[in-house]
Amino acid sequence: MAQINRCDTISQRCCYCDQKLQLPAARYTQQALICPRCNSKLEDGNSWSLSRLTVLAISILILAPIAFWQPLISIHLLGSQIDANVFTGVKLMSQQGSPLTAAIVAFCAIAAPLFLPLSILYLSLGSRIGMNLRPILLVLGRLKEWVMLDVYLVGLGVAAIKLQDYATIFIGNGLIAFICITILSLLMLIHLDLERLWSRFYPQASHGVENNALICRACDYTAPPNQRGVCQRCHRPLHAREPASMQKSCAALIAAMVLLFPANLLPISIVYLNGQRMEDTIYSGVVSLIQSGNWPIALIVFIASIFVPFLKIIVMIILLISIRINSALDPILRMKLLRFVSWIGRWSMLDLFVIALMMTLINRDQLMSFTLGPAAFYFGVAVILTIIAVEWLDSRLIWDTYAKRTTTK
C-alpha cells in the first residue's frame, strides 16, 4: 500500500468519509492508495491504459454474438434436442406475460455487459473527434454492480444440475465464448481507473480543500462549485452531502421489504410434469434440491435468494438507525458492512437467471413444461431496490454522526 503523505502532493477529499488528504501528484502507480481514516481504497494501483482496455472491449464485442445467441447448454428430452441461450430465455419471459421481469434479466445479463465495452470504444473514438465524454464516464462509475455475467454463469450451472435427473445435458457452442467474455469483463472492471480517464479527458487544476471546496461523489474531484453550483469537471450538481440520501435509501429499503413478502410466499416457478401442476416458492425449491441430494446447489440458492436479501435489509437497517441516532458503533466497521452489502447484493439475481434458463430448456411442447411464477417479478424488483438503497446512502453520513458524537463528549 502506498503512503499518501509525500513531498509532491495534491489536496483532495476522500469520497467515502470526506477526510482531507494529500495524494501524490505522480499517480497511477502499481501501488494501491488507501484512505487512512476509513480504510477505503482510493486507487487500486493496477489500472490499465485506454488502449489496452479498448483491445478487451473489441474482443468482448466480437465474442458477444456467439455468447448470447449460440446455445450455452443443450439437453436431449423425449427424443428431441433443446438449446438454451441468453436471448431465448428473455424472449420466453416476455411472451409468457412478464415483460418487466424479462427486462430486468435482459438489463443485467445483456444490456449492462454490452454497454461496458461499447463505452470504452466510445471513449477511445469520441476523444479523437471532440465528443462529450462526461455522460459515459458518469455511467461507468455506476455500472459495476449491474454487470452480472458471473452470476449468470453460476445460474447456468445450477440449472444444469437441476435438469440432470430428467435429461442428458451437453455443452453448447456458446458456453466457451460466454466464459471468455465473463473473464474479459471482470478484467476490464478490475483494471478500469475512472480517475485516470477523468484526468486524461478533463484535466483540472487542484483547488485544494480550503474554503468552500467540495468532493464530487460522481467523479471524485475536489473543488468549489462553479457559478451554477455544479462540479467543475463533470457538471453534476455539487452538494456537501447528497440531498435526502437517508430518506431515499429508507424509501427503497421499505419498498424492498414489502415486495419480499409476495416474493417468498407466492410461487416463483410452475412445473407441469405428466399432467400435474407443481408450484415452487423460493423456499420449497431449496427444500426440493435438498431432498434430491443436491446439497451444494441448495446451499447456493438458499444463500443467494433467501439469506442475502434479508441480510442486506438487516444490515441497511442497522446502518440507517446508527446514522439517525448518532451511534457509537465503530465507523470503520460500518463502512465494511456497507461495502459488503454493496458487493454481495447482485448475487440475489441468481434465481431469476436460473428461471430464464429453465424456461428455455423445458417448454410447453414437451411432456414437461416450466413457466414463470408471479413471485419472480416481486423478487427481481426487490433485489434491484436493495442495490439502489445501498447506492443512495451517502457513506459520509456515517462519519458525520461519528464526528458529532466525539465532539459532544
Short mmCIF file of C-alpha atoms in Angstrom, two decimals:
data_model
loop_
_atom_site.label_atom_id
_atom_site.label_comp_id
_atom_site.label_asym_id
_atom_site.label_seq_id
_atom_site.Cartn_x
_atom_site.Cartn_y
_atom_site.Cartn_z
CA MET A 1 0.00 0.00 0.00
CA ALA A 2 1.31 3.42 -0.90
CA GLN A 3 1.67 6.13 1.69
CA ILE A 4 -0.33 9.24 0.89
CA ASN A 5 1.93 11.79 2.60
CA ARG A 6 4.65 12.77 0.15
CA CYS A 7 6.55 15.84 -0.85
CA ASP A 8 4.85 16.27 -4.23
CA THR A 9 1.17 16.05 -3.35
CA ILE A 10 -2.21 17.47 -4.32
CA SER A 11 -5.10 18.25 -1.99
CA GLN A 12 -8.13 16.01 -2.15
CA ARG A 13 -11.03 14.72 -0.07
CA CYS A 14 -11.97 11.09 0.40
CA CYS A 15 -15.28 10.46 -1.38
CA TYR A 16 -16.23 7.89 1.28
CA CYS A 17 -15.60 9.76 4.53
CA ASP A 18 -14.75 13.35 3.41
CA GLN A 19 -11.34 13.22 5.08
CA LYS A 20 -8.83 15.83 3.89
CA LEU A 21 -5.94 14.09 2.13
CA GLN A 22 -2.67 14.85 0.46
CA LEU A 23 -2.41 12.48 -2.50
CA PRO A 24 0.77 12.02 -4.55
CA ALA A 25 0.90 14.16 -7.66
CA ALA A 26 2.55 11.29 -9.59
CA ARG A 27 -0.48 8.99 -9.64
CA TYR A 28 -1.36 5.68 -11.29
CA THR A 29 1.47 3.60 -9.90
CA GLN A 30 1.24 -0.12 -9.19
CA GLN A 31 0.56 0.59 -5.52
CA ALA A 32 -2.89 0.98 -4.02
CA LEU A 33 -3.79 4.19 -2.21
CA ILE A 34 -5.80 3.73 1.00
CA CYS A 35 -7.62 6.40 2.98
CA PRO A 36 -6.05 6.42 6.48
CA ARG A 37 -9.37 7.31 8.11
CA CYS A 38 -11.95 4.89 6.65
CA ASN A 39 -9.59 2.34 5.04
CA SER A 40 -11.36 2.72 1.70
CA LYS A 41 -9.36 2.03 -1.41
CA LEU A 42 -8.93 5.29 -3.31
CA GLU A 43 -6.96 3.73 -6.16
CA ASP A 44 -6.39 0.07 -6.93
CA GLY A 45 -2.89 0.60 -8.26
CA ASN A 46 -3.42 -1.77 -11.18
CA SER A 47 -5.06 0.47 -13.77
CA TRP A 48 -4.67 -0.28 -17.48
CA SER A 49 -4.31 2.20 -20.29
CA LEU A 50 -7.25 3.07 -22.53
CA SER A 51 -5.62 1.33 -25.48
CA ARG A 52 -5.40 -1.95 -23.56
CA LEU A 53 -8.99 -1.60 -22.37
CA THR A 54 -10.03 -0.97 -25.98
CA VAL A 55 -8.48 -4.28 -27.03
CA LEU A 56 -10.55 -6.02 -24.33
CA ALA A 57 -13.67 -4.16 -25.48
CA ILE A 58 -13.23 -5.23 -29.10
CA SER A 59 -12.65 -8.83 -28.01
CA ILE A 60 -15.85 -8.81 -25.94
CA LEU A 61 -17.91 -7.39 -28.80
CA ILE A 62 -16.56 -9.99 -31.22
CA LEU A 63 -17.45 -12.83 -28.86
CA ALA A 64 -20.81 -11.38 -27.74
CA PRO A 65 -22.97 -12.64 -30.66
CA ILE A 66 -21.67 -16.18 -30.11
CA ALA A 67 -22.07 -15.96 -26.32
CA PHE A 68 -25.61 -14.54 -26.38
CA TRP A 69 -27.14 -16.25 -29.45
CA GLN A 70 -25.44 -19.64 -29.60
CA PRO A 71 -26.52 -22.45 -27.23
CA LEU A 72 -24.87 -22.41 -23.81
CA ILE A 73 -26.11 -25.88 -22.95
CA SER A 74 -28.35 -28.39 -24.73
CA ILE A 75 -30.49 -31.24 -23.45
CA HIS A 76 -31.97 -34.35 -25.02
CA LEU A 77 -35.53 -34.64 -23.76
CA LEU A 78 -38.04 -37.17 -25.09
CA GLY A 79 -36.01 -37.73 -28.23
CA SER A 80 -35.52 -34.09 -29.19
CA GLN A 81 -32.70 -31.62 -28.61
CA ILE A 82 -33.43 -28.31 -26.90
CA ASP A 83 -30.90 -25.48 -26.77
CA ALA A 84 -30.64 -22.70 -24.19
CA ASN A 85 -29.14 -19.29 -24.81
CA VAL A 86 -29.40 -15.91 -23.12
CA PHE A 87 -31.77 -14.22 -25.60
CA THR A 88 -34.27 -17.09 -25.75
CA GLY A 89 -34.83 -17.06 -22.00
CA VAL A 90 -35.55 -13.31 -22.04
CA LYS A 91 -37.88 -13.74 -25.02
CA LEU A 92 -39.88 -16.52 -23.37
CA MET A 93 -40.22 -14.50 -20.16
CA SER A 94 -41.70 -11.64 -22.15
CA GLN A 95 -44.02 -13.89 -24.16
CA GLN A 96 -45.41 -15.50 -21.01
CA GLY A 97 -46.73 -12.19 -19.78
CA SER A 98 -43.87 -10.84 -17.69
CA PRO A 99 -42.06 -8.24 -19.85
CA LEU A 100 -40.83 -6.30 -16.80
CA THR A 101 -39.15 -9.38 -15.33
CA ALA A 102 -37.67 -10.09 -18.77
CA ALA A 103 -36.38 -6.51 -18.88
CA ILE A 104 -34.63 -6.98 -15.52
CA VAL A 105 -32.87 -10.13 -16.74
CA ALA A 106 -32.04 -8.54 -20.10
CA PHE A 107 -30.50 -5.47 -18.47
CA CYS A 108 -28.28 -7.41 -16.04
CA ALA A 109 -27.24 -10.21 -18.42
CA ILE A 110 -27.15 -8.42 -21.81
CA ALA A 111 -27.51 -4.63 -21.78
CA ALA A 112 -25.09 -3.73 -18.96
CA PRO A 113 -22.39 -6.22 -20.09
CA LEU A 114 -22.59 -4.85 -23.64
CA PHE A 115 -22.66 -1.22 -22.53
CA LEU A 116 -19.31 -1.70 -20.77
CA PRO A 117 -17.21 -2.43 -23.90
CA LEU A 118 -19.27 -0.03 -26.03
CA SER A 119 -18.49 2.75 -23.53
CA ILE A 120 -14.77 2.06 -23.77
CA LEU A 121 -14.96 2.23 -27.57
CA TYR A 122 -16.94 5.46 -27.31
CA LEU A 123 -14.25 6.97 -25.09
CA SER A 124 -11.50 5.83 -27.42
CA LEU A 125 -13.15 7.14 -30.60
CA GLY A 126 -15.05 10.07 -29.13
CA SER A 127 -11.95 11.64 -27.63
CA ARG A 128 -10.44 11.90 -31.12
CA ILE A 129 -13.37 13.78 -32.65
CA GLY A 130 -14.19 16.02 -29.70
CA MET A 131 -17.40 14.37 -28.43
CA ASN A 132 -18.79 14.93 -24.94
CA LEU A 133 -17.46 12.06 -22.81
CA ARG A 134 -18.87 13.13 -19.44
CA PRO A 135 -22.15 11.12 -19.58
CA ILE A 136 -20.28 7.92 -20.42
CA LEU A 137 -17.74 8.42 -17.64
CA LEU A 138 -20.54 9.08 -15.14
CA VAL A 139 -22.44 5.93 -16.16
CA LEU A 140 -19.27 3.83 -15.98
CA GLY A 141 -18.92 4.88 -12.35
CA ARG A 142 -22.25 3.18 -11.56
CA LEU A 143 -22.06 0.20 -13.91
CA LYS A 144 -20.02 -2.30 -11.92
CA GLU A 145 -22.88 -3.64 -9.77
CA TRP A 146 -25.07 -4.29 -12.82
CA VAL A 147 -22.70 -6.39 -14.96
CA MET A 148 -23.77 -9.85 -13.78
CA LEU A 149 -22.23 -12.27 -16.26
CA ASP A 150 -20.52 -14.18 -13.45
CA VAL A 151 -23.83 -14.57 -11.60
CA TYR A 152 -25.47 -15.80 -14.82
CA LEU A 153 -22.69 -18.34 -15.28
CA VAL A 154 -23.32 -19.74 -11.78
CA GLY A 155 -27.04 -19.80 -12.60
CA LEU A 156 -26.26 -21.86 -15.68
CA GLY A 157 -24.54 -24.44 -13.51
CA VAL A 158 -27.50 -24.55 -11.10
CA ALA A 159 -29.96 -25.04 -13.98
CA ALA A 160 -27.84 -27.85 -15.45
CA ILE A 161 -27.69 -29.71 -12.12
CA LYS A 162 -31.45 -29.30 -11.64
CA LEU A 163 -32.09 -30.92 -15.04
CA GLN A 164 -29.60 -33.76 -14.83
CA ASP A 165 -32.24 -36.12 -13.37
CA TYR A 166 -34.62 -35.52 -16.29
CA ALA A 167 -32.43 -35.23 -19.38
CA THR A 168 -28.95 -35.66 -20.81
CA ILE A 169 -27.05 -32.36 -20.79
CA PHE A 170 -24.47 -31.25 -23.37
CA ILE A 171 -22.21 -28.22 -23.52
CA GLY A 172 -23.28 -25.78 -26.24
CA ASN A 173 -21.15 -23.84 -28.72
CA GLY A 174 -21.69 -20.54 -26.93
CA LEU A 175 -20.51 -21.60 -23.49
CA ILE A 176 -16.80 -21.09 -24.14
CA ALA A 177 -17.49 -17.67 -25.65
CA PHE A 178 -19.68 -16.76 -22.66
CA ILE A 179 -16.96 -17.79 -20.20
CA CYS A 180 -14.43 -15.74 -22.17
CA ILE A 181 -16.50 -12.54 -22.16
CA THR A 182 -17.19 -13.05 -18.45
CA ILE A 183 -13.45 -13.20 -17.72
CA LEU A 184 -12.70 -10.25 -20.05
CA SER A 185 -15.47 -8.16 -18.45
CA LEU A 186 -14.13 -8.87 -14.96
CA LEU A 187 -10.63 -7.90 -16.07
CA MET A 188 -11.99 -4.68 -17.55
CA LEU A 189 -13.86 -3.77 -14.37
CA ILE A 190 -10.82 -4.57 -12.19
CA HIS A 191 -8.38 -2.53 -14.25
CA LEU A 192 -10.68 0.35 -15.20
CA ASP A 193 -9.49 3.50 -13.41
CA LEU A 194 -12.09 6.22 -13.87
CA GLU A 195 -10.00 8.87 -12.12
CA ARG A 196 -7.27 8.31 -14.66
CA LEU A 197 -9.77 8.70 -17.51
CA TRP A 198 -11.28 11.84 -15.99
CA SER A 199 -7.82 13.35 -15.59
CA ARG A 200 -6.93 12.46 -19.15
CA PHE A 201 -10.02 13.84 -20.88
CA TYR A 202 -10.90 16.69 -18.50
CA PRO A 203 -7.75 17.78 -16.65
CA GLN A 204 -8.38 20.31 -13.90
CA ALA A 205 -6.23 22.34 -11.58
CA SER A 206 -6.10 21.24 -7.94
CA HIS A 207 -8.13 23.65 -5.79
CA GLY A 208 -7.22 22.04 -2.50
CA VAL A 209 -9.59 21.52 0.36
CA GLU A 210 -9.78 25.01 1.78
CA ASN A 211 -12.72 27.40 1.87
CA ASN A 212 -15.75 26.00 0.01
CA ALA A 213 -14.06 23.12 -1.83
CA LEU A 214 -16.29 20.03 -2.01
CA ILE A 215 -15.75 16.47 -3.17
CA CYS A 216 -17.91 15.40 -6.10
CA ARG A 217 -19.32 11.92 -5.48
CA ALA A 218 -19.72 11.35 -9.22
CA CYS A 219 -16.16 11.99 -10.42
CA ASP A 220 -14.21 12.31 -7.10
CA TYR A 221 -12.94 15.80 -7.93
CA THR A 222 -12.34 18.25 -5.09
CA ALA A 223 -13.06 21.89 -5.95
CA PRO A 224 -15.52 24.68 -5.18
CA PRO A 225 -18.74 24.57 -7.25
CA ASN A 226 -18.90 26.85 -10.24
CA GLN A 227 -21.40 29.70 -10.63
CA ARG A 228 -24.20 27.24 -11.43
CA GLY A 229 -23.47 25.18 -8.33
CA VAL A 230 -22.19 22.17 -10.26
CA CYS A 231 -18.90 20.28 -10.33
CA GLN A 232 -16.30 21.98 -12.49
CA ARG A 233 -15.22 18.66 -14.03
CA CYS A 234 -18.34 16.52 -14.58
CA HIS A 235 -21.01 19.28 -14.38
CA ARG A 236 -23.07 17.30 -11.87
CA PRO A 237 -24.86 19.25 -9.08
CA LEU A 238 -22.46 19.59 -6.19
CA HIS A 239 -23.54 19.29 -2.55
CA ALA A 240 -21.75 18.93 0.76
CA ARG A 241 -23.85 15.78 1.28
CA GLU A 242 -26.18 14.02 -1.15
CA PRO A 243 -29.65 15.59 -0.76
CA ALA A 244 -32.19 13.38 1.04
CA SER A 245 -29.75 10.47 0.98
CA MET A 246 -31.19 8.74 4.06
CA GLN A 247 -34.78 9.37 3.01
CA LYS A 248 -34.26 7.89 -0.46
CA SER A 249 -32.35 4.92 0.92
CA CYS A 250 -35.08 4.27 3.51
CA ALA A 251 -37.81 4.51 0.88
CA ALA A 252 -36.08 1.98 -1.39
CA LEU A 253 -35.41 -0.33 1.54
CA ILE A 254 -39.03 -0.22 2.78
CA ALA A 255 -40.31 -0.92 -0.73
CA ALA A 256 -37.93 -3.90 -1.00
CA MET A 257 -39.12 -5.24 2.37
CA VAL A 258 -42.76 -5.04 1.26
CA LEU A 259 -42.03 -6.80 -2.05
CA LEU A 260 -40.10 -9.61 -0.36
CA PHE A 261 -43.31 -10.88 1.24
CA PRO A 262 -45.05 -11.84 -2.04
CA ALA A 263 -41.67 -12.81 -3.47
CA ASN A 264 -41.28 -15.50 -0.83
CA LEU A 265 -44.93 -16.51 -0.31
CA LEU A 266 -46.07 -16.77 -3.94
CA PRO A 267 -44.76 -19.42 -6.36
CA ILE A 268 -41.69 -18.30 -8.27
CA SER A 269 -41.87 -21.18 -10.77
CA ILE A 270 -44.55 -23.58 -12.01
CA VAL A 271 -43.68 -27.01 -13.42
CA TYR A 272 -46.09 -29.24 -15.36
CA LEU A 273 -44.99 -32.89 -15.21
CA ASN A 274 -47.14 -35.75 -16.55
CA GLY A 275 -50.21 -33.53 -16.42
CA GLN A 276 -49.62 -32.47 -12.82
CA ARG A 277 -49.06 -28.86 -11.81
CA MET A 278 -46.32 -28.30 -9.22
CA GLU A 279 -45.64 -24.87 -7.79
CA ASP A 280 -42.40 -23.92 -6.09
CA THR A 281 -41.72 -20.96 -3.87
CA ILE A 282 -38.10 -19.93 -3.29
CA TYR A 283 -38.01 -21.89 -0.05
CA SER A 284 -39.74 -25.03 -1.40
CA GLY A 285 -37.31 -25.00 -4.33
CA VAL A 286 -34.42 -25.15 -1.86
CA VAL A 287 -36.13 -27.99 0.02
CA SER A 288 -36.67 -29.98 -3.19
CA LEU A 289 -32.98 -29.61 -4.02
CA ILE A 290 -32.06 -30.95 -0.58
CA GLN A 291 -34.45 -33.88 -0.96
CA SER A 292 -32.92 -34.76 -4.33
CA GLY A 293 -29.45 -34.82 -2.75
CA ASN A 294 -28.14 -31.58 -4.31
CA TRP A 295 -26.93 -30.07 -1.04
CA PRO A 296 -24.27 -27.77 -2.56
CA ILE A 297 -26.72 -26.29 -5.09
CA ALA A 298 -29.41 -25.96 -2.41
CA LEU A 299 -26.93 -24.05 -0.25
CA ILE A 300 -26.02 -21.71 -3.13
CA VAL A 301 -29.67 -20.97 -3.93
CA PHE A 302 -30.54 -20.50 -0.24
CA ILE A 303 -27.68 -18.05 0.31
CA ALA A 304 -28.31 -16.08 -2.90
CA SER A 305 -32.13 -15.98 -2.86
CA ILE A 306 -33.10 -16.07 0.83
CA PHE A 307 -30.15 -15.30 3.09
CA VAL A 308 -28.56 -12.44 1.13
CA PRO A 309 -31.71 -10.29 0.56
CA PHE A 310 -32.71 -10.47 4.22
CA LEU A 311 -29.12 -9.93 5.39
CA LYS A 312 -28.86 -6.82 3.23
CA ILE A 313 -32.05 -5.42 4.69
CA ILE A 314 -30.93 -6.11 8.27
CA VAL A 315 -27.51 -4.55 7.70
CA MET A 316 -29.01 -1.50 5.98
CA ILE A 317 -31.50 -1.02 8.82
CA ILE A 318 -28.62 -1.12 11.31
CA LEU A 319 -26.64 1.42 9.28
CA LEU A 320 -29.57 3.79 8.83
CA ILE A 321 -30.53 3.63 12.50
CA SER A 322 -26.91 4.14 13.58
CA ILE A 323 -26.75 7.30 11.48
CA ARG A 324 -30.09 8.54 12.76
CA ILE A 325 -29.24 8.13 16.47
CA ASN A 326 -25.57 9.13 16.20
CA SER A 327 -24.50 5.66 17.28
CA ALA A 328 -21.12 4.95 18.87
CA LEU A 329 -20.72 1.88 16.68
CA ASP A 330 -17.25 1.80 15.10
CA PRO A 331 -17.48 3.76 11.81
CA ILE A 332 -14.84 1.57 10.16
CA LEU A 333 -16.98 -1.48 10.94
CA ARG A 334 -20.00 0.26 9.46
CA MET A 335 -18.02 1.10 6.33
CA LYS A 336 -17.04 -2.55 6.00
CA LEU A 337 -20.66 -3.58 6.34
CA LEU A 338 -21.69 -1.07 3.67
CA ARG A 339 -19.02 -2.32 1.25
CA PHE A 340 -20.03 -5.93 1.98
CA VAL A 341 -23.72 -5.45 1.17
CA SER A 342 -22.77 -3.46 -1.92
CA TRP A 343 -20.69 -6.38 -3.19
CA ILE A 344 -22.96 -9.27 -2.25
CA GLY A 345 -26.34 -7.87 -3.30
CA ARG A 346 -26.01 -8.63 -7.02
CA TRP A 347 -25.83 -12.38 -6.35
CA SER A 348 -29.51 -12.42 -5.43
CA MET A 349 -30.30 -12.25 -9.16
CA LEU A 350 -29.20 -15.88 -9.42
CA ASP A 351 -32.73 -17.28 -9.10
CA LEU A 352 -34.11 -15.19 -11.97
CA PHE A 353 -31.27 -16.31 -14.23
CA VAL A 354 -31.96 -19.96 -13.36
CA ILE A 355 -35.65 -19.49 -14.18
CA ALA A 356 -34.83 -17.90 -17.56
CA LEU A 357 -32.65 -20.89 -18.48
CA MET A 358 -35.17 -23.45 -17.23
CA MET A 359 -37.92 -21.84 -19.31
CA THR A 360 -35.75 -22.19 -22.38
CA LEU A 361 -34.93 -25.86 -21.82
CA ILE A 362 -38.36 -27.09 -20.70
CA ASN A 363 -41.08 -25.76 -22.99
CA ARG A 364 -44.80 -26.41 -23.40
CA ASP A 365 -44.36 -28.66 -26.44
CA GLN A 366 -42.95 -31.40 -24.24
CA LEU A 367 -44.37 -33.67 -21.58
CA MET A 368 -42.67 -31.34 -19.11
CA SER A 369 -43.05 -27.58 -19.10
CA PHE A 370 -41.64 -24.82 -16.93
CA THR A 371 -43.22 -21.40 -16.59
CA LEU A 372 -42.72 -18.24 -14.59
CA GLY A 373 -44.49 -17.74 -11.27
CA PRO A 374 -45.88 -14.39 -10.03
CA ALA A 375 -43.19 -14.11 -7.34
CA ALA A 376 -40.40 -13.66 -9.93
CA PHE A 377 -41.33 -10.06 -10.68
CA TYR A 378 -41.59 -9.09 -7.00
CA PHE A 379 -38.28 -10.77 -6.24
CA GLY A 380 -36.45 -9.09 -9.14
CA VAL A 381 -37.71 -5.63 -8.20
CA ALA A 382 -36.86 -6.22 -4.53
CA VAL A 383 -33.28 -7.15 -5.44
CA ILE A 384 -32.91 -4.02 -7.58
CA LEU A 385 -34.32 -1.83 -4.82
CA THR A 386 -31.85 -3.20 -2.26
CA ILE A 387 -28.97 -2.44 -4.64
CA ILE A 388 -30.31 1.08 -5.19
CA ALA A 389 -30.77 1.59 -1.44
CA VAL A 390 -27.07 0.94 -0.92
CA GLU A 391 -26.14 3.26 -3.80
CA TRP A 392 -28.30 6.10 -2.46
CA LEU A 393 -26.81 6.06 1.04
CA ASP A 394 -24.06 8.66 1.32
CA SER A 395 -21.33 6.93 3.35
CA ARG A 396 -20.04 10.30 4.58
CA LEU A 397 -23.08 10.47 6.86
CA ILE A 398 -21.56 7.64 8.90
CA TRP A 399 -18.56 9.81 9.67
CA ASP A 400 -20.70 12.89 10.29
CA THR A 401 -22.52 11.07 13.08
CA TYR A 402 -19.21 9.82 14.44
CA ALA A 403 -17.84 13.38 14.49
CA LYS A 404 -20.97 14.69 16.23
CA ARG A 405 -20.64 12.08 18.94
CA THR A 406 -16.95 12.70 19.54
CA THR A 407 -17.41 16.49 19.73
CA THR A 408 -20.22 16.20 22.30
CA LYS A 409 -18.12 14.14 24.71
#
